PDB file of C-alpha atoms in Angstrom:
ATOM      1  CA  GLU A   1      79.339   9.111 113.799  1.00  0.00           C
ATOM      2  CA  ILE A   2      82.605  10.557 111.953  1.00  0.00           C
ATOM      3  CA  VAL A   3      82.543   9.507 108.362  1.00  0.00           C
ATOM      4  CA  LEU A   4      85.878   9.139 106.705  1.00  0.00           C
ATOM      5  CA  THR A   5      86.155   9.828 103.072  1.00  0.00           C
ATOM      6  CA  GLN A   6      89.224   8.494 101.154  1.00  0.00           C
ATOM      7  CA  SER A   7      90.277   9.926  97.807  1.00  0.00           C
ATOM      8  CA  PRO A   8      91.148   9.130  95.184  1.00  0.00           C
ATOM      9  CA  GLY A   9      89.399   5.672  94.865  1.00  0.00           C
ATOM     10  CA  THR A  10      92.205   4.404  92.757  1.00  0.00           C
ATOM     11  CA  LEU A  11      95.667   5.764  92.277  1.00  0.00           C
ATOM     12  CA  SER A  12      97.553   4.658  89.141  1.00  0.00           C
ATOM     13  CA  LEU A  13     101.330   5.010  89.476  1.00  0.00           C
ATOM     14  CA  SER A  14     104.458   3.591  88.528  1.00  0.00           C
ATOM     15  CA  PRO A  15     107.229   2.228  90.955  1.00  0.00           C
ATOM     16  CA  GLY A  16     109.408   4.962  92.191  1.00  0.00           C
ATOM     17  CA  GLU A  17     106.833   7.610  91.947  1.00  0.00           C
ATOM     18  CA  ARG A  18     105.357   9.428  94.868  1.00  0.00           C
ATOM     19  CA  ALA A  19     101.956   8.618  96.312  1.00  0.00           C
ATOM     20  CA  THR A  20      99.667  11.023  97.916  1.00  0.00           C
ATOM     21  CA  LEU A  21      96.561   9.657  99.580  1.00  0.00           C
ATOM     22  CA  SER A  22      93.814  11.723 101.464  1.00  0.00           C
ATOM     23  CA  CYS A  23      91.530  10.922 104.300  1.00  0.00           C
ATOM     24  CA  ARG A  24      89.021  13.676 105.162  1.00  0.00           C
ATOM     25  CA  ALA A  25      86.694  13.475 108.162  1.00  0.00           C
ATOM     26  CA  SER A  26      83.131  14.698 108.468  1.00  0.00           C
ATOM     27  CA  GLN A  27      84.165  16.439 111.759  1.00  0.00           C
ATOM     28  CA  SER A  28      87.291  16.958 113.612  1.00  0.00           C
ATOM     29  CA  VAL A  29      89.105  13.840 114.728  1.00  0.00           C
ATOM     30  CA  SER A  30      90.217  14.501 118.302  1.00  0.00           C
ATOM     31  CA  GLY A  31      93.734  14.068 119.475  1.00  0.00           C
ATOM     32  CA  THR A  32      94.909  13.295 115.937  1.00  0.00           C
ATOM     33  CA  TYR A  33      93.868   9.724 116.765  1.00  0.00           C
ATOM     34  CA  LEU A  34      94.101   8.415 113.249  1.00  0.00           C
ATOM     35  CA  ALA A  35      95.680   5.267 111.859  1.00  0.00           C
ATOM     36  CA  TRP A  36      96.506   3.961 108.160  1.00  0.00           C
ATOM     37  CA  TYR A  37      96.651   0.301 107.241  1.00  0.00           C
ATOM     38  CA  GLN A  38      97.715  -1.412 104.197  1.00  0.00           C
ATOM     39  CA  GLN A  39      95.907  -4.430 102.763  1.00  0.00           C
ATOM     40  CA  LYS A  40      96.905  -6.784 100.069  1.00  0.00           C
ATOM     41  CA  PRO A  41      94.594  -9.505  98.633  1.00  0.00           C
ATOM     42  CA  GLY A  42      94.314 -12.466 100.672  1.00  0.00           C
ATOM     43  CA  GLN A  43      96.522 -10.936 103.596  1.00  0.00           C
ATOM     44  CA  ALA A  44      96.052  -9.511 106.775  1.00  0.00           C
ATOM     45  CA  PRO A  45      95.892  -5.627 107.090  1.00  0.00           C
ATOM     46  CA  ARG A  46      99.081  -4.008 108.391  1.00  0.00           C
ATOM     47  CA  LEU A  47      99.326  -1.071 110.595  1.00  0.00           C
ATOM     48  CA  LEU A  48     101.635   1.664 108.981  1.00  0.00           C
ATOM     49  CA  ILE A  49     100.856   4.857 110.843  1.00  0.00           C
ATOM     50  CA  TYR A  50      99.256   5.809 114.251  1.00  0.00           C
ATOM     51  CA  GLY A  51      98.668   9.020 115.797  1.00  0.00           C
ATOM     52  CA  ALA A  52      98.295  10.575 112.237  1.00  0.00           C
ATOM     53  CA  SER A  53     102.288  10.690 112.033  1.00  0.00           C
ATOM     54  CA  SER A  54     103.900   7.854 113.917  1.00  0.00           C
ATOM     55  CA  GLY A  55     105.364   5.090 112.088  1.00  0.00           C
ATOM     56  CA  ALA A  56     104.564   1.471 113.434  1.00  0.00           C
ATOM     57  CA  THR A  57     107.118  -0.966 114.169  1.00  0.00           C
ATOM     58  CA  GLY A  58     109.028  -2.154 111.170  1.00  0.00           C
ATOM     59  CA  ILE A  59     107.447   0.245 108.714  1.00  0.00           C
ATOM     60  CA  PRO A  60     109.795   1.748 106.019  1.00  0.00           C
ATOM     61  CA  ASP A  61     110.503   5.256 106.288  1.00  0.00           C
ATOM     62  CA  ARG A  62     109.148   5.977 102.772  1.00  0.00           C
ATOM     63  CA  PHE A  63     105.713   5.844 104.416  1.00  0.00           C
ATOM     64  CA  SER A  64     104.704   8.937 106.227  1.00  0.00           C
ATOM     65  CA  GLY A  65     101.511  10.576 107.685  1.00  0.00           C
ATOM     66  CA  SER A  66     100.466  14.047 108.253  1.00  0.00           C
ATOM     67  CA  GLY A  67      97.495  16.191 109.074  1.00  0.00           C
ATOM     68  CA  SER A  68      95.089  16.994 111.876  1.00  0.00           C
ATOM     69  CA  GLY A  69      91.376  18.085 112.386  1.00  0.00           C
ATOM     70  CA  THR A  70      89.495  16.895 109.311  1.00  0.00           C
ATOM     71  CA  HIS A  71      92.222  16.364 106.728  1.00  0.00           C
ATOM     72  CA  PHE A  72      94.892  13.653 106.967  1.00  0.00           C
ATOM     73  CA  THR A  73      97.437  12.309 104.282  1.00  0.00           C
ATOM     74  CA  LEU A  74      99.538   9.272 103.882  1.00  0.00           C
ATOM     75  CA  THR A  75     102.438   9.716 101.657  1.00  0.00           C
ATOM     76  CA  ILE A  76     104.505   7.127 100.107  1.00  0.00           C
ATOM     77  CA  SER A  77     107.736   8.838  98.901  1.00  0.00           C
ATOM     78  CA  ARG A  78     108.895   6.348  96.389  1.00  0.00           C
ATOM     79  CA  LEU A  79     106.602   3.415  95.423  1.00  0.00           C
ATOM     80  CA  GLU A  80     108.205  -0.104  95.679  1.00  0.00           C
ATOM     81  CA  PRO A  81     106.683  -2.964  93.941  1.00  0.00           C
ATOM     82  CA  GLU A  82     105.254  -4.469  97.084  1.00  0.00           C
ATOM     83  CA  ASP A  83     103.501  -1.098  97.899  1.00  0.00           C
ATOM     84  CA  PHE A  84     100.807  -1.552  95.474  1.00  0.00           C
ATOM     85  CA  ALA A  85      97.681  -2.467  97.801  1.00  0.00           C
ATOM     86  CA  VAL A  86      94.664  -0.869  99.268  1.00  0.00           C
ATOM     87  CA  TYR A  87      95.115   1.641 102.015  1.00  0.00           C
ATOM     88  CA  TYR A  88      92.496   2.455 104.732  1.00  0.00           C
ATOM     89  CA  CYS A  89      92.441   5.158 107.287  1.00  0.00           C
ATOM     90  CA  GLN A  90      90.856   4.761 110.632  1.00  0.00           C
ATOM     91  CA  GLN A  91      89.735   7.302 113.373  1.00  0.00           C
ATOM     92  CA  TYR A  92      89.798   6.057 117.092  1.00  0.00           C
ATOM     93  CA  GLY A  93      89.267   9.394 118.700  1.00  0.00           C
ATOM     94  CA  SER A  94      85.418   9.100 118.734  1.00  0.00           C
ATOM     95  CA  SER A  95      82.912   6.395 119.333  1.00  0.00           C
ATOM     96  CA  PRO A  96      82.162   4.480 117.130  1.00  0.00           C
ATOM     97  CA  LEU A  97      85.340   3.848 115.531  1.00  0.00           C
ATOM     98  CA  THR A  98      85.198   4.353 111.805  1.00  0.00           C
ATOM     99  CA  PHE A  99      87.197   3.455 108.600  1.00  0.00           C
ATOM    100  CA  GLY A 100      87.372   5.078 105.330  1.00  0.00           C
ATOM    101  CA  GLY A 101      86.442   3.320 102.253  1.00  0.00           C
ATOM    102  CA  GLY A 102      89.860   2.850 101.169  1.00  0.00           C
ATOM    103  CA  THR A 103      92.378   3.991  98.252  1.00  0.00           C
ATOM    104  CA  LYS A 104      93.697   1.372  95.955  1.00  0.00           C
ATOM    105  CA  VAL A 105      97.186   2.099  94.624  1.00  0.00           C
ATOM    106  CA  GLU A 106      97.619   0.128  91.382  1.00  0.00           C
ATOM    107  CA  ILE A 107     100.509  -0.186  88.914  1.00  0.00           C
ATOM    108  CA  LYS A 108     100.158   2.168  85.961  1.00  0.00           C
TER     109      LYS A 108
ATOM    110  CA  GLU B   1     106.162 -16.223 114.385  1.00  0.00           C
ATOM    111  CA  VAL B   2     103.696 -13.825 115.730  1.00  0.00           C
ATOM    112  CA  GLN B   3     100.335 -14.368 114.199  1.00  0.00           C
ATOM    113  CA  LEU B   4      96.535 -14.737 114.555  1.00  0.00           C
ATOM    114  CA  VAL B   5      94.783 -17.269 112.631  1.00  0.00           C
ATOM    115  CA  GLU B   6      90.964 -17.160 112.389  1.00  0.00           C
ATOM    116  CA  SER B   7      88.684 -20.272 111.678  1.00  0.00           C
ATOM    117  CA  GLY B   8      85.263 -21.249 111.899  1.00  0.00           C
ATOM    118  CA  GLY B   9      83.632 -19.412 108.896  1.00  0.00           C
ATOM    119  CA  GLY B  10      81.279 -20.825 106.472  1.00  0.00           C
ATOM    120  CA  LEU B  11      77.750 -20.795 104.912  1.00  0.00           C
ATOM    121  CA  VAL B  12      75.043 -20.520 107.269  1.00  0.00           C
ATOM    122  CA  GLN B  13      71.078 -19.902 106.754  1.00  0.00           C
ATOM    123  CA  PRO B  14      69.572 -16.728 107.944  1.00  0.00           C
ATOM    124  CA  GLY B  15      68.609 -17.013 111.631  1.00  0.00           C
ATOM    125  CA  GLY B  16      71.510 -19.580 112.224  1.00  0.00           C
ATOM    126  CA  SER B  17      74.470 -19.604 114.436  1.00  0.00           C
ATOM    127  CA  LEU B  18      78.247 -19.825 114.018  1.00  0.00           C
ATOM    128  CA  ARG B  19      81.212 -19.665 116.083  1.00  0.00           C
ATOM    129  CA  LEU B  20      84.623 -18.218 115.155  1.00  0.00           C
ATOM    130  CA  SER B  21      87.880 -18.885 116.630  1.00  0.00           C
ATOM    131  CA  CYS B  22      91.159 -16.954 116.442  1.00  0.00           C
ATOM    132  CA  ALA B  23      94.458 -18.847 117.516  1.00  0.00           C
ATOM    133  CA  ALA B  24      97.063 -16.653 118.726  1.00  0.00           C
ATOM    134  CA  SER B  25     100.793 -17.359 118.701  1.00  0.00           C
ATOM    135  CA  GLY B  26     104.325 -15.732 119.034  1.00  0.00           C
ATOM    136  CA  PHE B  27     103.349 -13.260 121.894  1.00  0.00           C
ATOM    137  CA  THR B  28     101.624 -13.225 125.211  1.00  0.00           C
ATOM    138  CA  PHE B  29      98.120 -13.537 124.317  1.00  0.00           C
ATOM    139  CA  SER B  30      97.053 -13.252 128.019  1.00  0.00           C
ATOM    140  CA  TYR B  31      98.183  -9.793 128.306  1.00  0.00           C
ATOM    141  CA  SER B  32      96.690  -8.447 125.030  1.00  0.00           C
ATOM    142  CA  ASP B  33      93.244  -6.895 124.528  1.00  0.00           C
ATOM    143  CA  MET B  34      91.532  -8.104 121.484  1.00  0.00           C
ATOM    144  CA  HIS B  35      88.941  -7.058 118.870  1.00  0.00           C
ATOM    145  CA  TRP B  36      86.778  -8.597 116.216  1.00  0.00           C
ATOM    146  CA  LEU B  37      86.365  -6.604 112.826  1.00  0.00           C
ATOM    147  CA  ARG B  38      84.691  -7.473 109.650  1.00  0.00           C
ATOM    148  CA  GLN B  39      84.596  -6.493 106.064  1.00  0.00           C
ATOM    149  CA  ALA B  40      81.539  -7.006 103.882  1.00  0.00           C
ATOM    150  CA  PRO B  41      82.130  -7.940 100.176  1.00  0.00           C
ATOM    151  CA  GLY B  42      83.319  -4.819  98.245  1.00  0.00           C
ATOM    152  CA  LYS B  43      82.782  -2.875 101.466  1.00  0.00           C
ATOM    153  CA  GLY B  44      84.887  -1.084 103.958  1.00  0.00           C
ATOM    154  CA  LEU B  45      86.102  -2.220 107.571  1.00  0.00           C
ATOM    155  CA  GLU B  46      83.755  -2.235 110.626  1.00  0.00           C
ATOM    156  CA  TRP B  47      84.745  -2.719 114.179  1.00  0.00           C
ATOM    157  CA  VAL B  48      82.533  -5.528 115.888  1.00  0.00           C
ATOM    158  CA  SER B  49      83.613  -6.255 119.427  1.00  0.00           C
ATOM    159  CA  TYR B  50      86.462  -5.880 122.017  1.00  0.00           C
ATOM    160  CA  ILE B  51      87.461  -7.788 125.041  1.00  0.00           C
ATOM    161  CA  THR B  52      90.070  -6.862 127.586  1.00  0.00           C
ATOM    162  CA  TYR B  53      92.865  -9.197 128.647  1.00  0.00           C
ATOM    163  CA  SER B  54      90.850 -10.200 131.583  1.00  0.00           C
ATOM    164  CA  SER B  55      87.503 -10.455 129.770  1.00  0.00           C
ATOM    165  CA  SER B  56      86.027  -7.502 131.304  1.00  0.00           C
ATOM    166  CA  PRO B  57      84.871  -5.021 130.145  1.00  0.00           C
ATOM    167  CA  ILE B  58      83.559  -6.042 126.810  1.00  0.00           C
ATOM    168  CA  TYR B  59      81.958  -3.870 124.123  1.00  0.00           C
ATOM    169  CA  TYR B  60      79.912  -4.389 120.976  1.00  0.00           C
ATOM    170  CA  ALA B  61      78.787  -2.563 117.782  1.00  0.00           C
ATOM    171  CA  ASP B  62      75.291  -1.752 117.889  1.00  0.00           C
ATOM    172  CA  SER B  63      74.771  -3.793 114.685  1.00  0.00           C
ATOM    173  CA  VAL B  64      75.698  -6.830 116.614  1.00  0.00           C
ATOM    174  CA  LYS B  65      74.667  -6.196 120.191  1.00  0.00           C
ATOM    175  CA  GLY B  66      72.459  -8.815 121.735  1.00  0.00           C
ATOM    176  CA  ARG B  67      73.311 -11.337 118.881  1.00  0.00           C
ATOM    177  CA  PHE B  68      77.044 -11.885 119.086  1.00  0.00           C
ATOM    178  CA  THR B  69      79.161 -12.772 122.234  1.00  0.00           C
ATOM    179  CA  ILE B  70      82.850 -12.327 122.441  1.00  0.00           C
ATOM    180  CA  SER B  71      84.917 -14.491 124.796  1.00  0.00           C
ATOM    181  CA  ARG B  72      88.549 -15.577 125.222  1.00  0.00           C
ATOM    182  CA  ASP B  73      90.501 -18.651 126.729  1.00  0.00           C
ATOM    183  CA  ASN B  74      93.983 -17.493 127.822  1.00  0.00           C
ATOM    184  CA  ALA B  75      94.976 -21.030 128.698  1.00  0.00           C
ATOM    185  CA  LYS B  76      94.518 -21.891 124.999  1.00  0.00           C
ATOM    186  CA  ASN B  77      95.667 -18.622 123.625  1.00  0.00           C
ATOM    187  CA  SER B  78      92.462 -18.301 121.790  1.00  0.00           C
ATOM    188  CA  LEU B  79      89.590 -15.710 121.042  1.00  0.00           C
ATOM    189  CA  TYR B  80      85.995 -16.619 120.095  1.00  0.00           C
ATOM    190  CA  LEU B  81      83.045 -14.887 118.628  1.00  0.00           C
ATOM    191  CA  GLN B  82      79.719 -16.758 118.907  1.00  0.00           C
ATOM    192  CA  MET B  83      77.386 -15.311 116.354  1.00  0.00           C
ATOM    193  CA  ASN B  84      73.493 -16.063 116.856  1.00  0.00           C
ATOM    194  CA  SER B  85      70.445 -14.826 114.753  1.00  0.00           C
ATOM    195  CA  LEU B  86      72.599 -14.226 111.889  1.00  0.00           C
ATOM    196  CA  ARG B  87      71.342 -11.961 109.049  1.00  0.00           C
ATOM    197  CA  ALA B  88      72.293 -11.464 105.393  1.00  0.00           C
ATOM    198  CA  GLU B  89      74.062  -8.214 106.343  1.00  0.00           C
ATOM    199  CA  ASP B  90      76.328 -10.357 108.585  1.00  0.00           C
ATOM    200  CA  THR B  91      78.018 -11.592 105.417  1.00  0.00           C
ATOM    201  CA  ALA B  92      81.646 -10.726 105.669  1.00  0.00           C
ATOM    202  CA  VAL B  93      85.235 -11.621 106.265  1.00  0.00           C
ATOM    203  CA  TYR B  94      85.826 -11.512 109.974  1.00  0.00           C
ATOM    204  CA  TYR B  95      89.217 -10.584 111.374  1.00  0.00           C
ATOM    205  CA  CYS B  96      90.664 -10.846 114.794  1.00  0.00           C
ATOM    206  CA  ALA B  97      93.121  -8.105 115.900  1.00  0.00           C
ATOM    207  CA  THR B  98      95.107  -7.033 118.753  1.00  0.00           C
ATOM    208  CA  ASP B  99      94.778  -3.714 120.347  1.00  0.00           C
ATOM    209  CA  ALA B 100      98.005  -1.607 120.214  1.00  0.00           C
ATOM    210  CA  GLY B 101      97.468  -0.417 123.712  1.00  0.00           C
ATOM    211  CA  GLY B 102      99.126  -1.544 126.870  1.00  0.00           C
ATOM    212  CA  ASN B 103      97.854  -0.391 130.106  1.00  0.00           C
ATOM    213  CA  ARG B 104      94.756   0.925 128.411  1.00  0.00           C
ATOM    214  CA  PRO B 105      93.139   0.347 124.932  1.00  0.00           C
ATOM    215  CA  TYR B 106      94.198   2.654 122.202  1.00  0.00           C
ATOM    216  CA  TRP B 107      91.425   1.399 119.879  1.00  0.00           C
ATOM    217  CA  TYR B 108      93.707   0.856 116.852  1.00  0.00           C
ATOM    218  CA  PHE B 109      94.950  -2.598 115.693  1.00  0.00           C
ATOM    219  CA  ASP B 110      98.644  -3.377 115.460  1.00  0.00           C
ATOM    220  CA  LEU B 111      98.309  -7.259 114.612  1.00  0.00           C
ATOM    221  CA  TRP B 112      95.533  -8.764 112.290  1.00  0.00           C
ATOM    222  CA  GLY B 113      94.715 -12.169 111.028  1.00  0.00           C
ATOM    223  CA  ARG B 114      93.972 -13.055 107.588  1.00  0.00           C
ATOM    224  CA  GLY B 115      90.291 -13.411 108.278  1.00  0.00           C
ATOM    225  CA  THR B 116      87.544 -16.125 107.811  1.00  0.00           C
ATOM    226  CA  LEU B 117      84.552 -15.651 105.523  1.00  0.00           C
ATOM    227  CA  VAL B 118      81.063 -15.949 106.939  1.00  0.00           C
ATOM    228  CA  THR B 119      78.302 -16.146 104.329  1.00  0.00           C
ATOM    229  CA  VAL B 120      74.766 -15.924 105.616  1.00  0.00           C
ATOM    230  CA  SER B 121      72.218 -17.016 102.722  1.00  0.00           C
ATOM    231  CA  SER B 122      69.554 -19.483 102.223  1.00  0.00           C
TER     232      SER B 122
END
């Protein structure tokens, strides 16, 4: 099973700042089959990025993904007030599917 | 509006049963492969089960195999999860989600519901 470790656990930033979230895999994720999701309290998770770097439909271009192998990054170029949330990575290249433990982006 | 709405959660004793439902609207449910996932309190997300648009094949996580049964009724735009022999470790918010794939499953999820809480406790 591929274990995904997200860091930091909590990121304290101000609106307008750049956020860089890390997702590290215990073994290589085949085919860059990695997705990122955003989750706000009481809301459904929302798909942001798939294939490590492809933006999902309707996602603002301030969200970008990069990486391959065992290290992936989600970058939010300029934080908007609505971006403060928890973010999860998920690998779908190997069975079983696995998720990271999440990074909470909070207002500083 | 495109949405998924889960229902059927609640408090159940260990060893008990519960049936979750997921109502789909705003898209062609009968063409969509579907999943159930869950999130235990304070924990990360866990995939639970998958069903194709035609109800075959079906897959389960090892943690629920033999106890949970996924099914769907395309005429009612509904997905179900029958949960038997429930354990304390099954306590979680349960989400239904659509598979992002078309002709084949992609195994990531492009539409989620808000979830329904299942608590297994005596």
